[in-house]
Short mmCIF file of C-alpha atoms and ligand atoms in Angstrom, two decimals:
data_model
loop_
_atom_site.label_atom_id
_atom_site.label_comp_id
_atom_site.label_asym_id
_atom_site.label_seq_id
_atom_site.Cartn_x
_atom_site.Cartn_y
_atom_site.Cartn_z
CA MET A 5 -33.77 -60.04 -33.49
CA LYS A 6 -33.55 -56.38 -33.00
CA ILE A 7 -32.93 -54.56 -29.66
CA LEU A 8 -33.33 -50.81 -28.72
CA VAL A 9 -30.58 -49.95 -26.15
CA ALA A 10 -31.96 -46.99 -24.67
CA GLY A 11 -28.82 -45.27 -22.82
CA GLY A 12 -26.40 -47.43 -25.04
CA ALA A 13 -23.70 -44.93 -25.50
CA GLY A 14 -23.22 -44.87 -21.72
CA TYR A 15 -20.90 -47.09 -19.63
CA ILE A 16 -23.04 -50.35 -19.38
CA GLY A 17 -24.78 -49.38 -22.30
CA SER A 18 -21.93 -49.40 -24.80
CA HIS A 19 -20.38 -52.54 -23.44
CA THR A 20 -23.82 -53.88 -23.84
CA CYS A 21 -24.25 -52.70 -27.35
CA VAL A 22 -20.94 -54.36 -28.17
CA ALA A 23 -21.92 -58.03 -26.79
CA LEU A 24 -25.18 -57.75 -28.53
CA LEU A 25 -23.51 -56.92 -31.93
CA GLU A 26 -21.04 -59.86 -31.37
CA ALA A 27 -23.83 -62.18 -30.31
CA GLY A 28 -25.59 -61.57 -33.58
CA TYR A 29 -28.12 -58.86 -33.00
CA GLU A 30 -29.32 -56.11 -34.71
CA VAL A 31 -28.76 -53.48 -32.18
CA VAL A 32 -30.37 -49.34 -32.25
CA CYS A 33 -28.95 -46.68 -29.62
CA ALA A 34 -30.96 -44.27 -28.16
CA ASP A 35 -29.25 -41.65 -26.13
CA ASN A 36 -29.62 -38.26 -24.97
CA LEU A 37 -26.04 -37.90 -24.34
CA SER A 38 -26.21 -36.04 -21.11
CA ASN A 39 -23.42 -38.43 -19.57
CA SER A 40 -21.81 -40.03 -22.40
CA SER A 41 -20.36 -38.85 -25.99
CA LYS A 42 -21.26 -39.65 -29.33
CA ASP A 43 -17.70 -40.87 -29.47
CA ALA A 44 -19.18 -44.05 -27.77
CA ILE A 45 -20.89 -44.96 -31.11
CA SER A 46 -18.06 -44.98 -33.06
CA ARG A 47 -15.95 -46.79 -30.83
CA VAL A 48 -18.75 -49.66 -30.43
CA GLU A 49 -18.43 -49.89 -34.31
CA LYS A 50 -14.52 -50.20 -34.19
CA ILE A 51 -14.59 -52.79 -31.82
CA THR A 52 -17.53 -55.04 -33.73
CA ASN A 53 -16.91 -53.87 -37.12
CA LYS A 54 -20.93 -53.49 -37.23
CA SER A 55 -23.24 -50.58 -37.74
CA LEU A 56 -24.67 -48.85 -34.63
CA PRO A 57 -27.48 -46.84 -35.65
CA PHE A 58 -27.85 -43.98 -32.84
CA TYR A 59 -30.68 -41.69 -32.66
CA ARG A 60 -30.04 -38.66 -30.34
CA VAL A 61 -33.14 -38.43 -28.40
CA ASN A 62 -34.54 -37.24 -24.96
CA LEU A 63 -36.73 -40.50 -23.61
CA CYS A 64 -38.94 -37.94 -21.66
CA ASP A 65 -40.04 -36.54 -25.25
CA GLU A 66 -42.82 -39.03 -26.28
CA SER A 67 -42.95 -37.86 -30.13
CA ALA A 68 -38.99 -38.24 -30.47
CA THR A 69 -39.06 -41.33 -28.48
CA GLU A 70 -42.15 -42.85 -31.03
CA LYS A 71 -39.81 -41.67 -33.90
CA VAL A 72 -37.59 -44.35 -33.27
CA PHE A 73 -40.09 -46.92 -32.77
CA MET A 74 -41.84 -45.73 -36.36
CA GLU A 75 -38.44 -46.47 -38.08
CA HIS A 76 -37.70 -50.28 -36.66
CA SER A 77 -39.28 -53.39 -35.56
CA PHE A 78 -37.98 -54.06 -32.31
CA ASP A 79 -38.02 -57.04 -30.66
CA CYS A 80 -37.11 -56.07 -27.23
CA VAL A 81 -35.81 -52.92 -25.49
CA ILE A 82 -32.68 -52.53 -22.76
CA HIS A 83 -33.12 -49.56 -20.57
CA PHE A 84 -30.03 -48.13 -19.26
CA ALA A 85 -30.94 -44.55 -19.76
CA GLY A 86 -31.40 -42.92 -16.41
CA LEU A 87 -29.71 -40.37 -14.27
CA LYS A 88 -27.73 -42.27 -11.43
CA ALA A 89 -26.01 -40.28 -9.12
CA VAL A 90 -27.03 -40.62 -5.58
CA PRO A 91 -25.94 -37.39 -4.21
CA GLU A 92 -27.02 -35.43 -7.06
CA SER A 93 -30.47 -37.04 -6.50
CA VAL A 94 -30.90 -35.66 -2.99
CA ALA A 95 -30.19 -32.35 -4.40
CA MET A 96 -32.49 -32.41 -7.28
CA PRO A 97 -35.28 -34.97 -6.89
CA VAL A 98 -37.66 -33.39 -9.23
CA ALA A 99 -35.33 -34.16 -12.13
CA TYR A 100 -34.65 -37.41 -11.17
CA TYR A 101 -38.38 -38.51 -10.78
CA ASN A 102 -39.23 -36.77 -13.95
CA ASN A 103 -36.54 -38.13 -15.89
CA ASN A 104 -36.10 -41.80 -14.68
CA LEU A 105 -39.75 -42.28 -14.48
CA ASN A 106 -40.92 -40.59 -17.67
CA SER A 107 -38.49 -42.46 -19.59
CA THR A 108 -39.52 -45.77 -18.54
CA LEU A 109 -43.39 -44.76 -18.97
CA ASN A 110 -42.56 -43.36 -22.44
CA LEU A 111 -40.75 -46.51 -23.84
CA CYS A 112 -43.66 -48.74 -22.12
CA LYS A 113 -46.19 -46.43 -24.34
CA MET A 114 -44.49 -47.00 -27.19
CA MET A 115 -43.56 -50.84 -26.80
CA LYS A 116 -47.35 -51.11 -26.21
CA LYS A 117 -48.17 -48.85 -29.47
CA TYR A 118 -45.98 -51.00 -31.39
CA GLY A 119 -46.31 -54.44 -30.27
CA VAL A 120 -42.83 -54.69 -28.71
CA LYS A 121 -43.14 -57.37 -25.35
CA ARG A 122 -39.77 -57.64 -23.95
CA PHE A 123 -38.25 -55.33 -21.42
CA ILE A 124 -34.51 -55.49 -19.76
CA PHE A 125 -34.52 -52.90 -16.97
CA SER A 126 -31.21 -51.56 -15.24
CA SER A 127 -32.17 -51.41 -11.63
CA SER A 128 -29.88 -51.50 -8.73
CA ALA A 129 -28.96 -52.66 -5.46
CA THR A 130 -30.20 -49.41 -3.76
CA VAL A 131 -33.78 -50.83 -4.04
CA TYR A 132 -32.80 -53.09 -1.09
CA LYS A 133 -33.89 -51.70 2.11
CA ASN A 134 -31.12 -50.86 4.83
CA GLY A 135 -30.70 -53.74 7.47
CA ASN A 136 -31.18 -56.51 5.46
CA GLU A 137 -28.85 -59.26 6.12
CA MET A 138 -26.28 -60.15 3.64
CA PRO A 139 -25.72 -61.29 0.90
CA LEU A 140 -28.91 -59.66 -0.49
CA VAL A 141 -31.69 -62.14 -2.05
CA GLU A 142 -34.44 -60.79 -4.27
CA THR A 143 -37.13 -61.63 -2.01
CA MET A 144 -35.44 -59.33 0.67
CA ASP A 145 -37.41 -56.31 2.13
CA LEU A 146 -37.08 -53.09 -0.41
CA GLY A 147 -36.74 -49.86 0.66
CA CYS A 148 -34.68 -46.55 -0.49
CA THR A 149 -32.91 -43.43 1.30
CA ASN A 150 -32.70 -41.48 -1.47
CA PRO A 151 -34.43 -40.10 -4.36
CA TYR A 152 -32.42 -42.03 -7.04
CA GLY A 153 -32.94 -45.72 -5.19
CA TRP A 154 -37.03 -45.02 -5.05
CA THR A 155 -36.94 -44.26 -8.97
CA LYS A 156 -35.57 -47.60 -9.57
CA PHE A 157 -38.23 -48.83 -6.84
CA MET A 158 -40.83 -47.20 -8.66
CA CYS A 159 -39.62 -48.35 -12.06
CA GLU A 160 -39.68 -51.99 -11.24
CA GLN A 161 -43.23 -51.53 -9.53
CA ILE A 162 -44.56 -49.89 -12.63
CA LEU A 163 -43.09 -52.78 -14.68
CA ARG A 164 -44.58 -55.45 -12.20
CA ASP A 165 -48.08 -53.68 -12.54
CA VAL A 166 -47.43 -53.36 -16.43
CA CYS A 167 -46.55 -57.30 -16.68
CA ALA A 168 -49.90 -57.64 -14.51
CA ALA A 169 -51.72 -55.78 -16.99
CA GLU A 170 -50.15 -57.77 -20.52
CA LYS A 171 -49.75 -61.16 -19.82
CA ASP A 172 -48.00 -61.61 -22.85
CA TRP A 173 -44.87 -59.08 -22.01
CA SER A 174 -41.45 -60.22 -20.47
CA VAL A 175 -40.06 -58.14 -18.37
CA VAL A 176 -36.75 -58.85 -16.41
CA LEU A 177 -35.36 -56.77 -13.43
CA LEU A 178 -31.75 -56.52 -13.35
CA ARG A 179 -30.08 -55.19 -9.85
CA TYR A 180 -26.44 -54.50 -10.37
CA PHE A 181 -24.05 -54.06 -7.32
CA ASN A 182 -21.05 -52.11 -7.99
CA PRO A 183 -20.16 -52.18 -11.84
CA VAL A 184 -16.36 -51.27 -12.43
CA GLY A 185 -13.91 -52.40 -15.23
CA ALA A 186 -13.80 -51.78 -19.25
CA HIS A 187 -13.51 -53.86 -22.36
CA GLU A 188 -10.35 -55.41 -22.70
CA SER A 189 -9.51 -53.93 -26.24
CA GLY A 190 -9.65 -50.58 -23.71
CA ILE A 191 -11.55 -48.68 -26.57
CA ILE A 192 -14.51 -48.08 -24.29
CA GLY A 193 -14.87 -47.53 -20.60
CA GLU A 194 -16.50 -45.86 -17.61
CA ASP A 195 -15.93 -42.34 -18.92
CA PRO A 196 -18.65 -39.98 -17.33
CA ASN A 197 -18.84 -36.13 -17.92
CA GLY A 198 -17.93 -34.31 -15.18
CA ILE A 199 -16.67 -35.15 -11.68
CA PRO A 200 -18.21 -39.15 -10.68
CA ASN A 201 -19.41 -40.03 -7.49
CA ASN A 202 -18.69 -43.55 -7.98
CA LEU A 203 -14.96 -44.80 -6.41
CA MET A 204 -13.27 -46.63 -9.25
CA PRO A 205 -13.79 -43.48 -11.98
CA ARG A 206 -12.68 -41.55 -8.59
CA ILE A 207 -9.56 -43.13 -8.04
CA VAL A 208 -8.51 -42.84 -12.18
CA GLN A 209 -9.34 -39.10 -11.62
CA ALA A 210 -7.01 -39.05 -8.47
CA LEU A 211 -4.18 -40.41 -10.58
CA ASP A 212 -4.88 -38.40 -13.60
CA GLY A 213 -4.89 -35.44 -11.55
CA ARG A 214 -8.56 -34.51 -12.52
CA LEU A 215 -9.55 -35.08 -8.98
CA LYS A 216 -7.09 -32.76 -6.42
CA ASN A 217 -8.60 -34.52 -3.43
CA PHE A 218 -9.57 -38.27 -3.30
CA THR A 219 -10.89 -39.60 0.28
CA VAL A 220 -11.80 -42.86 1.45
CA THR A 221 -15.03 -42.15 2.79
CA GLY A 222 -15.19 -43.80 6.41
CA ASP A 223 -12.66 -46.08 7.82
CA ASP A 224 -14.53 -46.91 11.15
CA TYR A 225 -16.97 -49.42 9.84
CA ASP A 226 -17.82 -52.82 11.17
CA THR A 227 -15.66 -54.38 8.61
CA PRO A 228 -12.06 -56.14 8.33
CA ASP A 229 -10.17 -53.03 7.67
CA GLY A 230 -12.86 -50.45 8.40
CA THR A 231 -13.54 -49.27 4.93
CA GLY A 232 -16.88 -50.03 2.83
CA VAL A 233 -17.31 -53.51 1.35
CA ARG A 234 -19.06 -53.80 -2.16
CA ASP A 235 -19.62 -56.52 -4.61
CA TYR A 236 -17.71 -55.29 -7.56
CA ILE A 237 -18.81 -56.70 -10.67
CA HIS A 238 -16.70 -56.51 -13.61
CA VAL A 239 -18.90 -54.60 -16.67
CA LEU A 240 -18.23 -57.74 -18.99
CA ASP A 241 -19.65 -60.04 -16.20
CA LEU A 242 -22.76 -57.39 -16.28
CA VAL A 243 -23.02 -57.51 -19.53
CA ASP A 244 -23.48 -60.86 -19.93
CA GLY A 245 -26.15 -61.14 -17.66
CA HIS A 246 -27.87 -58.91 -20.04
CA VAL A 247 -27.37 -60.93 -22.99
CA LYS A 248 -28.78 -63.88 -21.10
CA ALA A 249 -31.38 -61.94 -19.74
CA VAL A 250 -32.38 -61.21 -23.41
CA ASP A 251 -32.54 -64.81 -24.24
CA TYR A 252 -34.71 -65.73 -21.10
CA ALA A 253 -37.56 -62.99 -21.63
CA ALA A 254 -37.70 -64.55 -25.42
CA LYS A 255 -38.98 -67.84 -23.53
CA ASN A 256 -40.40 -66.57 -20.57
CA THR A 257 -43.35 -63.81 -19.69
CA GLY A 258 -43.97 -61.89 -16.38
CA CYS A 259 -41.93 -59.77 -14.36
CA GLU A 260 -38.44 -61.29 -12.47
CA ALA A 261 -36.00 -59.38 -10.50
CA PHE A 262 -32.62 -61.02 -10.63
CA ASN A 263 -29.52 -59.80 -8.80
CA LEU A 264 -25.90 -59.05 -10.86
CA GLY A 265 -23.24 -59.66 -8.32
CA THR A 266 -20.28 -61.74 -7.41
CA GLY A 267 -21.41 -62.72 -4.15
CA ARG A 268 -17.82 -61.58 -2.93
CA GLY A 269 -17.44 -58.21 -1.13
CA PHE A 270 -14.21 -56.55 -1.01
CA SER A 271 -13.36 -53.12 0.98
CA VAL A 272 -12.46 -49.90 -0.60
CA LEU A 273 -8.79 -50.31 0.66
CA GLU A 274 -8.62 -53.95 -0.69
CA LEU A 275 -9.44 -52.57 -3.77
CA ILE A 276 -6.89 -49.55 -3.78
CA ASN A 277 -4.30 -52.15 -2.86
CA THR A 278 -5.14 -54.47 -5.99
CA PHE A 279 -5.54 -51.47 -8.25
CA GLU A 280 -2.11 -50.27 -7.26
CA ARG A 281 -0.46 -53.68 -7.13
CA VAL A 282 -1.72 -54.82 -10.74
CA ASN A 283 -1.04 -51.17 -12.39
CA GLY A 284 2.29 -50.43 -10.40
CA VAL A 285 1.11 -47.03 -9.22
CA LYS A 286 0.58 -45.30 -6.10
CA VAL A 287 -3.24 -44.41 -5.24
CA PRO A 288 -2.93 -40.39 -3.44
CA TYR A 289 -5.70 -40.67 -0.92
CA SER A 290 -6.76 -39.59 2.44
CA ILE A 291 -9.31 -40.99 5.03
CA ALA A 292 -12.20 -38.59 5.35
CA ALA A 293 -15.66 -39.04 7.45
CA ARG A 294 -18.54 -41.39 6.51
CA ARG A 295 -20.61 -40.55 3.29
CA PRO A 296 -24.01 -39.92 4.79
CA GLY A 297 -26.50 -42.84 4.12
CA ASP A 298 -23.47 -45.12 3.11
CA ILE A 299 -23.94 -48.66 4.68
CA ALA A 300 -20.86 -50.78 5.49
CA THR A 301 -21.57 -53.70 3.67
CA CYS A 302 -23.25 -54.66 0.76
CA TYR A 303 -22.90 -57.95 -1.58
CA ALA A 304 -25.47 -60.08 -3.56
CA ASP A 305 -26.32 -63.69 -3.40
CA SER A 306 -26.60 -64.18 -7.67
CA SER A 307 -28.05 -67.79 -7.43
CA LYS A 308 -31.35 -67.08 -9.16
CA ALA A 309 -29.82 -65.62 -11.93
CA ALA A 310 -27.44 -68.36 -11.94
CA LYS A 311 -30.10 -70.89 -12.13
CA ALA A 312 -32.57 -69.01 -14.43
CA LEU A 313 -30.11 -67.22 -16.88
CA GLY A 314 -27.11 -69.39 -16.36
CA PHE A 315 -25.54 -66.14 -15.39
CA LYS A 316 -21.80 -66.36 -13.28
CA ALA A 317 -19.34 -63.69 -12.83
CA GLU A 318 -16.06 -64.95 -13.94
CA LYS A 319 -13.70 -61.64 -13.60
CA THR A 320 -11.55 -61.23 -10.94
CA LEU A 321 -10.92 -57.78 -9.04
CA GLU A 322 -7.20 -57.93 -10.96
CA ASP A 323 -9.16 -57.99 -13.97
CA MET A 324 -11.62 -54.97 -13.08
CA CYS A 325 -8.40 -53.06 -12.09
CA ARG A 326 -6.09 -54.13 -14.75
CA ASP A 327 -8.92 -53.32 -17.56
CA THR A 328 -10.18 -49.84 -16.19
CA TRP A 329 -6.57 -48.82 -15.74
CA ARG A 330 -5.83 -49.77 -19.46
CA PHE A 331 -8.81 -47.83 -20.74
CA SER A 332 -8.17 -44.51 -18.83
CA ASN A 333 -4.57 -44.55 -20.13
CA GLY A 334 -5.85 -45.32 -23.98
CA LYS A 335 -8.55 -42.44 -23.84
C1 WQD B 510 -18.12 -47.50 -3.17
C2 WQD B 510 -17.73 -47.60 -1.50
C3 WQD B 510 -17.96 -45.63 -0.45
C4 WQD B 510 -16.32 -42.89 -3.51
C5 WQD B 510 -23.25 -46.55 -5.62
C6 WQD B 510 -24.85 -46.14 -5.87
C7 WQD B 510 -25.62 -47.46 -6.34
C8 WQD B 510 -24.73 -47.70 -7.94
C9 WQD B 510 -23.63 -48.17 -7.39
C10 WQD B 510 -25.95 -47.02 -9.76
C11 WQD B 510 -18.22 -47.04 -0.95
C12 WQD B 510 -16.32 -45.75 -0.83
C13 WQD B 510 -16.65 -44.01 -3.03
C14 WQD B 510 -14.84 -42.10 -2.83
C15 WQD B 510 -14.86 -43.57 -1.18
N1 WQD B 510 -25.17 -46.74 -8.96
N2 WQD B 510 -15.86 -44.72 -1.63
N3 WQD B 510 -14.47 -42.65 -1.81
O1 WQD B 510 -22.26 -46.05 -3.00
O2 WQD B 510 -21.78 -48.43 -3.43
O3 WQD B 510 -23.50 -47.59 -4.81
O4 WQD B 510 -22.62 -46.88 -7.01
O5 WQD B 510 -26.46 -47.91 -9.56
O6 WQD B 510 -27.03 -47.14 -6.59
O7 WQD B 510 -25.32 -45.82 -4.83
O8 WQD B 510 -21.02 -47.01 -4.89
O9 WQD B 510 -18.72 -46.38 -5.70
O10 WQD B 510 -19.92 -44.50 -4.85
O11 WQD B 510 -18.73 -46.38 -3.10
O12 WQD B 510 -13.87 -44.22 -0.13
O13 WQD B 510 -14.51 -41.14 -3.58
O14 WQD B 510 -16.19 -46.53 -2.08
O15 WQD B 510 -18.08 -45.32 0.83
O16 WQD B 510 -17.90 -47.86 0.61
P1 WQD B 510 -22.00 -47.44 -3.86
P2 WQD B 510 -19.30 -46.07 -4.81
#
């Protein structure tokens, strides 16, 4: 089977390329390198000792996207390629709607034209409406508070409608919780261009000096220690969910959403303390006000993925912190 990984030079995409190549799939990567570097391609090839054909392409460019489909006969598409920073989406909504929706629409157009019928979509827990009780279940209310989340919500709806029209398509919507960590080799990991928004890369940048002022955003939430609680999932567990989703898509039709999380929440301070303990470092931080739009607690019920995909997150918070630091030190 040959799989197109759109956004395959990125954090989760590159780890997925490794897992798919090691599972025996042929993989082609398309990426515009807006939040990644071509270096990721050679690093994936180094880990797997396999070839990863790469196309530098803006998936909003229909003809450039079609060129990839003209040169390969794909069995499945996995779509990671999207803008994903919540605060940036609030400042630049048009860029987010244009990029995240048109890249998805173009991939669907090319899949239809070239007879590709399986699509794995990188969705997010952000699609769940604030106010749902925890743990989050796939049948709960959806609704977003920022343009980034709405783009994921709208792409899910586009794909549900495509599946309703194309009865022989299979679409898997994977709702990520908080992916962190890195490949155990230390060769690939989370390496965003510029200053990231997410907690783990900001901890790393606080330690390596790129970030002068790292703050814990809010310690007055209704949580055990007052700081935000999230369902951190090791990127390798998340990627295992994708490999299982490819197998599921090959055996089923229709459109299904699955939570990919551990089912357990950890607070910001618990993560910082774990990071310090396993890596023997001291994270310099201060306490600041809450981030607008942040919620106190968010974690998954992933029993649907466990039942249908055979998915189970195995790695610990210690693994996530240790693997993150190993990659950051080896870059
Ligand atoms: C986690 C916790 C912060 C930064 C986001 C997106 C979501 C998904 C995952 C893509 C919160 C706290 C953070 C910092 C802090 N992305 N924090 N200091 O907000 O749960 O989810 O990333 O799909 O769509 O919304 O993740 O890592 O930004 O925050 O204290 O400098 O860390 O308040 O409690 P979040 P996060």
